[in-house]
CSV table of C-alpha atoms in Angstrom, one decimal:
chain,number,residue,atom,x,y,z
A,1,UNK,CA,104.9,83.3,99.6
A,2,UNK,CA,105.4,86.0,102.1
A,3,UNK,CA,103.2,86.0,105.1
A,4,UNK,CA,101.6,89.3,106.0
A,5,UNK,CA,99.7,90.6,109.1
A,6,UNK,CA,97.9,93.6,107.7
A,7,UNK,CA,96.8,92.2,104.2
A,8,UNK,CA,96.4,88.8,102.4
A,9,UNK,CA,97.9,88.2,98.9
A,10,UNK,CA,96.6,85.3,96.6
A,11,UNK,CA,97.7,84.6,93.3
A,12,UNK,CA,95.9,82.6,90.6
A,13,UNK,CA,95.9,82.6,86.6
A,14,UNK,CA,98.1,85.5,86.3
A,15,UNK,CA,96.0,87.6,88.7
A,16,UNK,CA,97.3,88.6,92.0
A,17,UNK,CA,94.7,89.8,94.6
A,18,UNK,CA,95.7,91.7,97.6
A,19,UNK,CA,93.2,92.5,100.4
A,20,UNK,CA,93.7,95.0,103.1
A,21,UNK,CA,92.7,92.7,106.1
A,22,UNK,CA,92.2,94.8,109.3
A,23,UNK,CA,88.5,95.8,109.3
A,24,UNK,CA,88.7,96.2,113.0
A,25,UNK,CA,91.0,99.1,112.5
A,26,UNK,CA,88.9,100.3,109.4
A,27,UNK,CA,92.0,99.3,107.5
A,28,UNK,CA,93.9,102.5,108.6
A,29,UNK,CA,97.3,103.1,107.1
A,30,UNK,CA,99.8,102.8,110.1
A,31,UNK,CA,103.5,101.8,109.8
A,32,UNK,CA,102.7,98.1,109.4
A,33,UNK,CA,100.2,98.4,106.6
A,34,UNK,CA,102.3,101.0,104.6
A,35,UNK,CA,105.3,98.6,104.8
A,36,UNK,CA,103.4,95.6,103.8
A,37,UNK,CA,101.6,97.1,100.9
A,38,UNK,CA,104.9,98.5,99.8
A,39,UNK,CA,106.5,95.2,99.9
A,40,UNK,CA,103.6,93.4,98.3
A,41,UNK,CA,103.5,95.8,95.3
A,42,UNK,CA,107.3,95.6,94.9
A,43,UNK,CA,106.9,91.7,94.8
A,44,UNK,CA,104.5,92.0,92.0
A,45,UNK,CA,106.9,93.9,89.9
A,46,UNK,CA,109.4,91.0,90.5
A,47,UNK,CA,107.2,88.0,89.7
A,48,UNK,CA,107.0,87.3,85.9
A,49,UNK,CA,104.0,85.1,86.3
A,50,UNK,CA,101.6,88.0,87.5
A,51,UNK,CA,100.0,89.9,84.6
A,52,UNK,CA,97.5,92.1,86.7
A,53,UNK,CA,96.7,92.9,90.3
A,54,UNK,CA,93.6,93.6,92.1
A,55,UNK,CA,93.4,95.6,95.4
A,56,UNK,CA,90.5,95.0,97.7
A,57,UNK,CA,89.6,95.5,101.4
A,58,UNK,CA,87.6,93.6,104.0
A,59,UNK,CA,85.2,95.4,106.4
A,60,UNK,CA,82.6,98.4,106.0
A,61,UNK,CA,85.3,100.7,104.5
A,62,UNK,CA,88.0,100.5,102.0
A,63,UNK,CA,90.3,102.5,104.3
A,64,UNK,CA,89.8,105.2,106.9
A,65,UNK,CA,93.1,106.7,106.0
A,66,UNK,CA,96.1,107.6,108.4
A,67,UNK,CA,96.3,106.6,111.9
A,68,UNK,CA,95.8,109.3,114.5
A,69,UNK,CA,98.0,107.7,117.1
A,70,UNK,CA,100.9,107.5,114.5
A,71,UNK,CA,100.3,111.3,113.7
A,72,UNK,CA,100.5,112.2,117.4
A,73,UNK,CA,103.8,110.2,117.7
A,74,UNK,CA,105.2,112.0,114.7
A,75,UNK,CA,104.3,115.4,116.1
A,76,UNK,CA,106.6,115.0,119.1
A,77,UNK,CA,109.3,112.6,117.6
A,78,UNK,CA,111.3,113.7,114.6
A,79,UNK,CA,112.7,110.2,114.0
A,80,UNK,CA,109.2,108.8,113.8
A,81,UNK,CA,108.1,111.8,111.5
A,82,UNK,CA,111.2,111.2,109.3
A,83,UNK,CA,110.4,107.4,109.2
A,84,UNK,CA,106.9,108.1,108.2
A,85,UNK,CA,107.7,110.4,105.4
A,86,UNK,CA,110.2,107.8,104.0
A,87,UNK,CA,107.5,105.1,104.2
A,88,UNK,CA,105.2,107.4,102.1
A,89,UNK,CA,108.0,107.9,99.7
A,90,UNK,CA,108.6,104.3,99.4
A,91,UNK,CA,105.0,103.4,98.9
A,92,UNK,CA,104.4,106.0,96.3
A,93,UNK,CA,107.5,104.6,94.4
A,94,UNK,CA,106.0,101.3,94.6
A,95,UNK,CA,102.8,102.4,93.0
A,96,UNK,CA,104.6,104.6,90.3
A,97,UNK,CA,106.9,101.9,89.3
A,98,UNK,CA,104.5,98.8,89.4
A,99,UNK,CA,104.9,97.1,86.1
A,100,UNK,CA,101.4,95.3,86.0
A,101,UNK,CA,98.2,97.2,85.8
A,102,UNK,CA,96.4,97.6,89.3
A,103,UNK,CA,92.6,97.4,89.8
A,104,UNK,CA,91.2,98.8,92.8
A,105,UNK,CA,87.8,98.1,94.3
A,106,UNK,CA,86.3,100.5,96.5
A,107,UNK,CA,83.3,99.2,98.5
A,108,UNK,CA,83.0,101.8,101.2
A,109,UNK,CA,84.9,105.0,102.1
A,110,UNK,CA,88.3,105.6,100.9
A,111,UNK,CA,89.9,108.5,102.9
A,112,UNK,CA,93.3,110.3,102.9
A,113,UNK,CA,96.0,107.7,102.1
A,114,UNK,CA,93.2,105.3,101.3
A,115,UNK,CA,92.1,107.4,98.6
A,116,UNK,CA,95.6,108.1,97.3
A,117,UNK,CA,96.3,104.4,96.9
A,118,UNK,CA,93.0,103.9,94.9
A,119,UNK,CA,93.4,106.9,92.7
A,120,UNK,CA,97.0,106.0,91.9
A,121,UNK,CA,95.8,102.8,90.3
A,122,UNK,CA,94.9,102.0,86.7
A,123,UNK,CA,91.1,101.5,87.2
A,124,UNK,CA,88.8,102.1,90.1
A,125,UNK,CA,85.6,100.2,90.6
A,126,UNK,CA,83.5,101.8,93.4
A,127,UNK,CA,80.0,101.1,94.6
A,128,UNK,CA,77.4,104.0,95.0
A,129,UNK,CA,77.5,104.1,98.6
A,130,UNK,CA,81.2,104.8,98.7
A,131,UNK,CA,82.9,108.2,99.4
A,132,UNK,CA,86.3,109.4,98.4
A,133,UNK,CA,88.3,112.1,100.1
A,134,UNK,CA,91.6,113.3,100.8
A,135,UNK,CA,91.1,115.0,104.2
A,136,UNK,CA,94.7,116.0,105.0
A,137,UNK,CA,93.8,119.7,105.3
A,138,UNK,CA,91.0,118.9,108.0
A,139,UNK,CA,93.4,117.5,110.3
A,140,UNK,CA,96.0,120.2,109.7
A,141,UNK,CA,98.3,118.4,107.2
A,142,UNK,CA,99.7,119.0,103.7
A,143,UNK,CA,98.3,116.4,101.1
A,144,UNK,CA,101.9,115.1,100.9
A,145,UNK,CA,101.6,111.4,100.4
A,146,UNK,CA,100.2,111.5,96.8
A,147,UNK,CA,97.1,113.5,96.7
A,148,UNK,CA,98.8,116.4,95.0
A,149,UNK,CA,100.1,114.0,92.5
A,150,UNK,CA,97.3,111.8,91.6
A,151,UNK,CA,94.1,113.9,92.1
A,152,UNK,CA,95.3,116.5,89.4
A,153,UNK,CA,96.0,113.7,86.9
A,154,UNK,CA,92.5,112.2,87.4
A,155,UNK,CA,90.0,115.1,87.6
A,156,UNK,CA,92.2,118.0,86.4
A,157,UNK,CA,94.0,120.8,88.5
A,158,UNK,CA,91.0,123.1,89.2
A,159,UNK,CA,88.7,120.4,90.6
A,160,UNK,CA,91.8,118.8,92.4
A,161,UNK,CA,92.6,122.4,94.1
A,162,UNK,CA,88.8,122.6,95.2
A,163,UNK,CA,88.8,119.1,96.9
A,164,UNK,CA,92.3,119.0,98.2
A,165,UNK,CA,92.0,122.4,99.8
A,166,UNK,CA,88.7,121.8,101.5
A,167,UNK,CA,89.0,118.0,102.3
A,168,UNK,CA,85.5,117.6,101.0
A,169,UNK,CA,84.2,114.2,100.2
A,170,UNK,CA,83.0,113.0,96.8
A,171,UNK,CA,80.3,110.6,96.4
A,172,UNK,CA,81.3,107.7,94.3
A,173,UNK,CA,78.8,108.9,91.6
A,174,UNK,CA,80.3,112.3,91.6
A,175,UNK,CA,83.8,110.7,91.5
A,176,UNK,CA,82.7,108.7,88.5
A,177,UNK,CA,81.4,111.9,86.7
A,178,UNK,CA,84.8,113.8,87.4
A,179,UNK,CA,87.1,110.8,86.5
A,180,UNK,CA,88.2,109.7,89.9
A,181,UNK,CA,86.3,106.4,89.4
A,182,UNK,CA,86.4,104.4,86.2
A,183,UNK,CA,83.7,101.9,86.7
A,184,UNK,CA,80.5,102.3,89.0
A,185,UNK,CA,78.4,99.5,90.5
A,186,UNK,CA,75.3,99.4,92.4
A,187,UNK,CA,76.1,97.6,95.6
A,188,UNK,CA,79.2,96.9,97.8
A,189,UNK,CA,78.9,93.2,96.9
A,190,UNK,CA,79.3,94.1,93.3
A,191,UNK,CA,82.7,95.6,93.7
A,192,UNK,CA,85.1,92.6,93.9
A,193,UNK,CA,83.5,90.8,90.9
A,194,UNK,CA,83.5,93.9,88.7
A,195,UNK,CA,87.2,94.5,89.7
A,196,UNK,CA,88.2,90.9,89.0
A,197,UNK,CA,86.3,90.9,85.6
A,198,UNK,CA,88.5,93.8,84.5
A,199,UNK,CA,91.6,92.0,85.8
A,200,UNK,CA,90.7,89.0,83.8
A,201,UNK,CA,90.2,91.0,80.7
A,202,UNK,CA,93.7,92.5,81.0
A,203,UNK,CA,95.3,89.0,82.0
A,204,UNK,CA,94.0,87.6,78.8
A,205,UNK,CA,95.6,90.2,76.6
A,206,UNK,CA,98.9,89.9,75.0
A,207,UNK,CA,101.2,90.5,78.0
A,208,UNK,CA,104.0,92.4,76.3
A,209,UNK,CA,101.5,95.0,74.9
A,210,UNK,CA,100.0,95.4,78.3
A,211,UNK,CA,103.3,95.6,80.2
A,212,UNK,CA,104.9,98.1,77.7
A,213,UNK,CA,101.8,100.3,77.8
A,214,UNK,CA,101.9,100.2,81.6
A,215,UNK,CA,105.6,101.2,81.5
A,216,UNK,CA,104.8,104.3,79.3
A,217,UNK,CA,102.0,105.5,81.5
A,218,UNK,CA,104.2,105.1,84.7
A,219,UNK,CA,106.8,107.4,82.9
A,220,UNK,CA,104.1,110.1,82.7
A,221,UNK,CA,103.3,109.8,86.4
A,222,UNK,CA,106.9,109.6,87.4
A,223,UNK,CA,107.6,112.8,85.6
A,224,UNK,CA,104.8,114.5,87.3
A,225,UNK,CA,106.1,113.0,90.8
A,226,UNK,CA,109.4,114.7,90.1
A,227,UNK,CA,107.6,117.9,90.0
A,228,UNK,CA,105.5,117.8,93.2
A,229,UNK,CA,106.1,114.8,95.5
A,230,UNK,CA,109.2,116.0,97.4
A,231,UNK,CA,107.7,119.5,98.0
A,232,UNK,CA,104.5,118.0,99.1
A,233,UNK,CA,106.4,115.6,101.4
A,234,UNK,CA,108.4,118.5,102.9
A,235,UNK,CA,105.3,120.5,103.6
A,236,UNK,CA,103.5,117.2,105.1
A,237,UNK,CA,106.6,117.0,107.4
A,238,UNK,CA,106.4,120.5,108.6
A,239,UNK,CA,102.7,120.2,109.3
A,240,UNK,CA,103.2,116.9,111.2
A,241,UNK,CA,105.0,118.8,113.7
A,242,UNK,CA,102.5,121.6,114.2
A,243,UNK,CA,100.2,122.5,117.0
A,244,UNK,CA,97.3,122.7,114.7
A,245,UNK,CA,97.7,119.1,114.0
A,246,UNK,CA,97.2,118.2,117.7
A,247,UNK,CA,94.3,120.6,117.9
A,248,UNK,CA,92.4,119.1,114.7
A,249,UNK,CA,92.8,115.6,116.0
A,250,UNK,CA,91.5,116.6,119.6
A,251,UNK,CA,88.6,118.6,117.8
A,252,UNK,CA,87.6,115.6,115.9
A,253,UNK,CA,87.5,113.1,118.6
A,254,UNK,CA,85.5,115.5,120.8
A,255,UNK,CA,83.2,116.5,118.0
A,256,UNK,CA,83.7,120.2,118.2
A,257,UNK,CA,85.1,123.0,116.1
A,258,UNK,CA,88.9,123.3,116.1
A,259,UNK,CA,90.6,126.6,116.9
A,260,UNK,CA,93.7,127.1,114.7
A,261,UNK,CA,96.5,129.5,115.2
A,262,UNK,CA,98.8,128.4,112.2
A,263,UNK,CA,101.6,127.2,114.3
């Protein structure tokens, strides 16, 4: 089995459990984590013994989203920017082409790309303390790495517009009410057992029926992806190179209101 640095992968009884494993970095999505998660998801599709996957995270949050230092590198380096967009494209492809169901457990905040990965799954278990937000616009970016694809599918276009265009966070309870979360539990410690229970339920079902249904559902998502993903990535690439991005990140770090000029 492949050894990873940013995550762990364990398989047993037809269930593969992937865990984001950099709590000291708040499981931020940098080049390493994006690349490794893409590889892990693709490997699932190539393993006939896996019937379902569970994605969890260690630490106090599920994922704090994108890595600020990587964003700043992309701001000044076109090659880094193009590479980042390609990694986003490949991660979305790995999610949309995954042939086994994916159950995600969110025990803390899931922000930006962390939210995208969760919402792009087949079931989301969240504890009541968790928050889910796509905050791309708050740092001057277009929601290009999946938010404009997965959020409308889950909560409807109008609600997706409202939250993607403000970057406002949803509590887990509100996300459950809207349909962004499928299963709500009380405490963070309850998340992993509940996610595993759903996975066990799926793994015990006739596999051909499950896999065929998953293929059919993937087709719906891929059709929608064809309508929006490349446009969203194009605009995300443009905003990665903007002065507003640099100002937004500086304002966040300095805990002040940003001053934006749209350039």
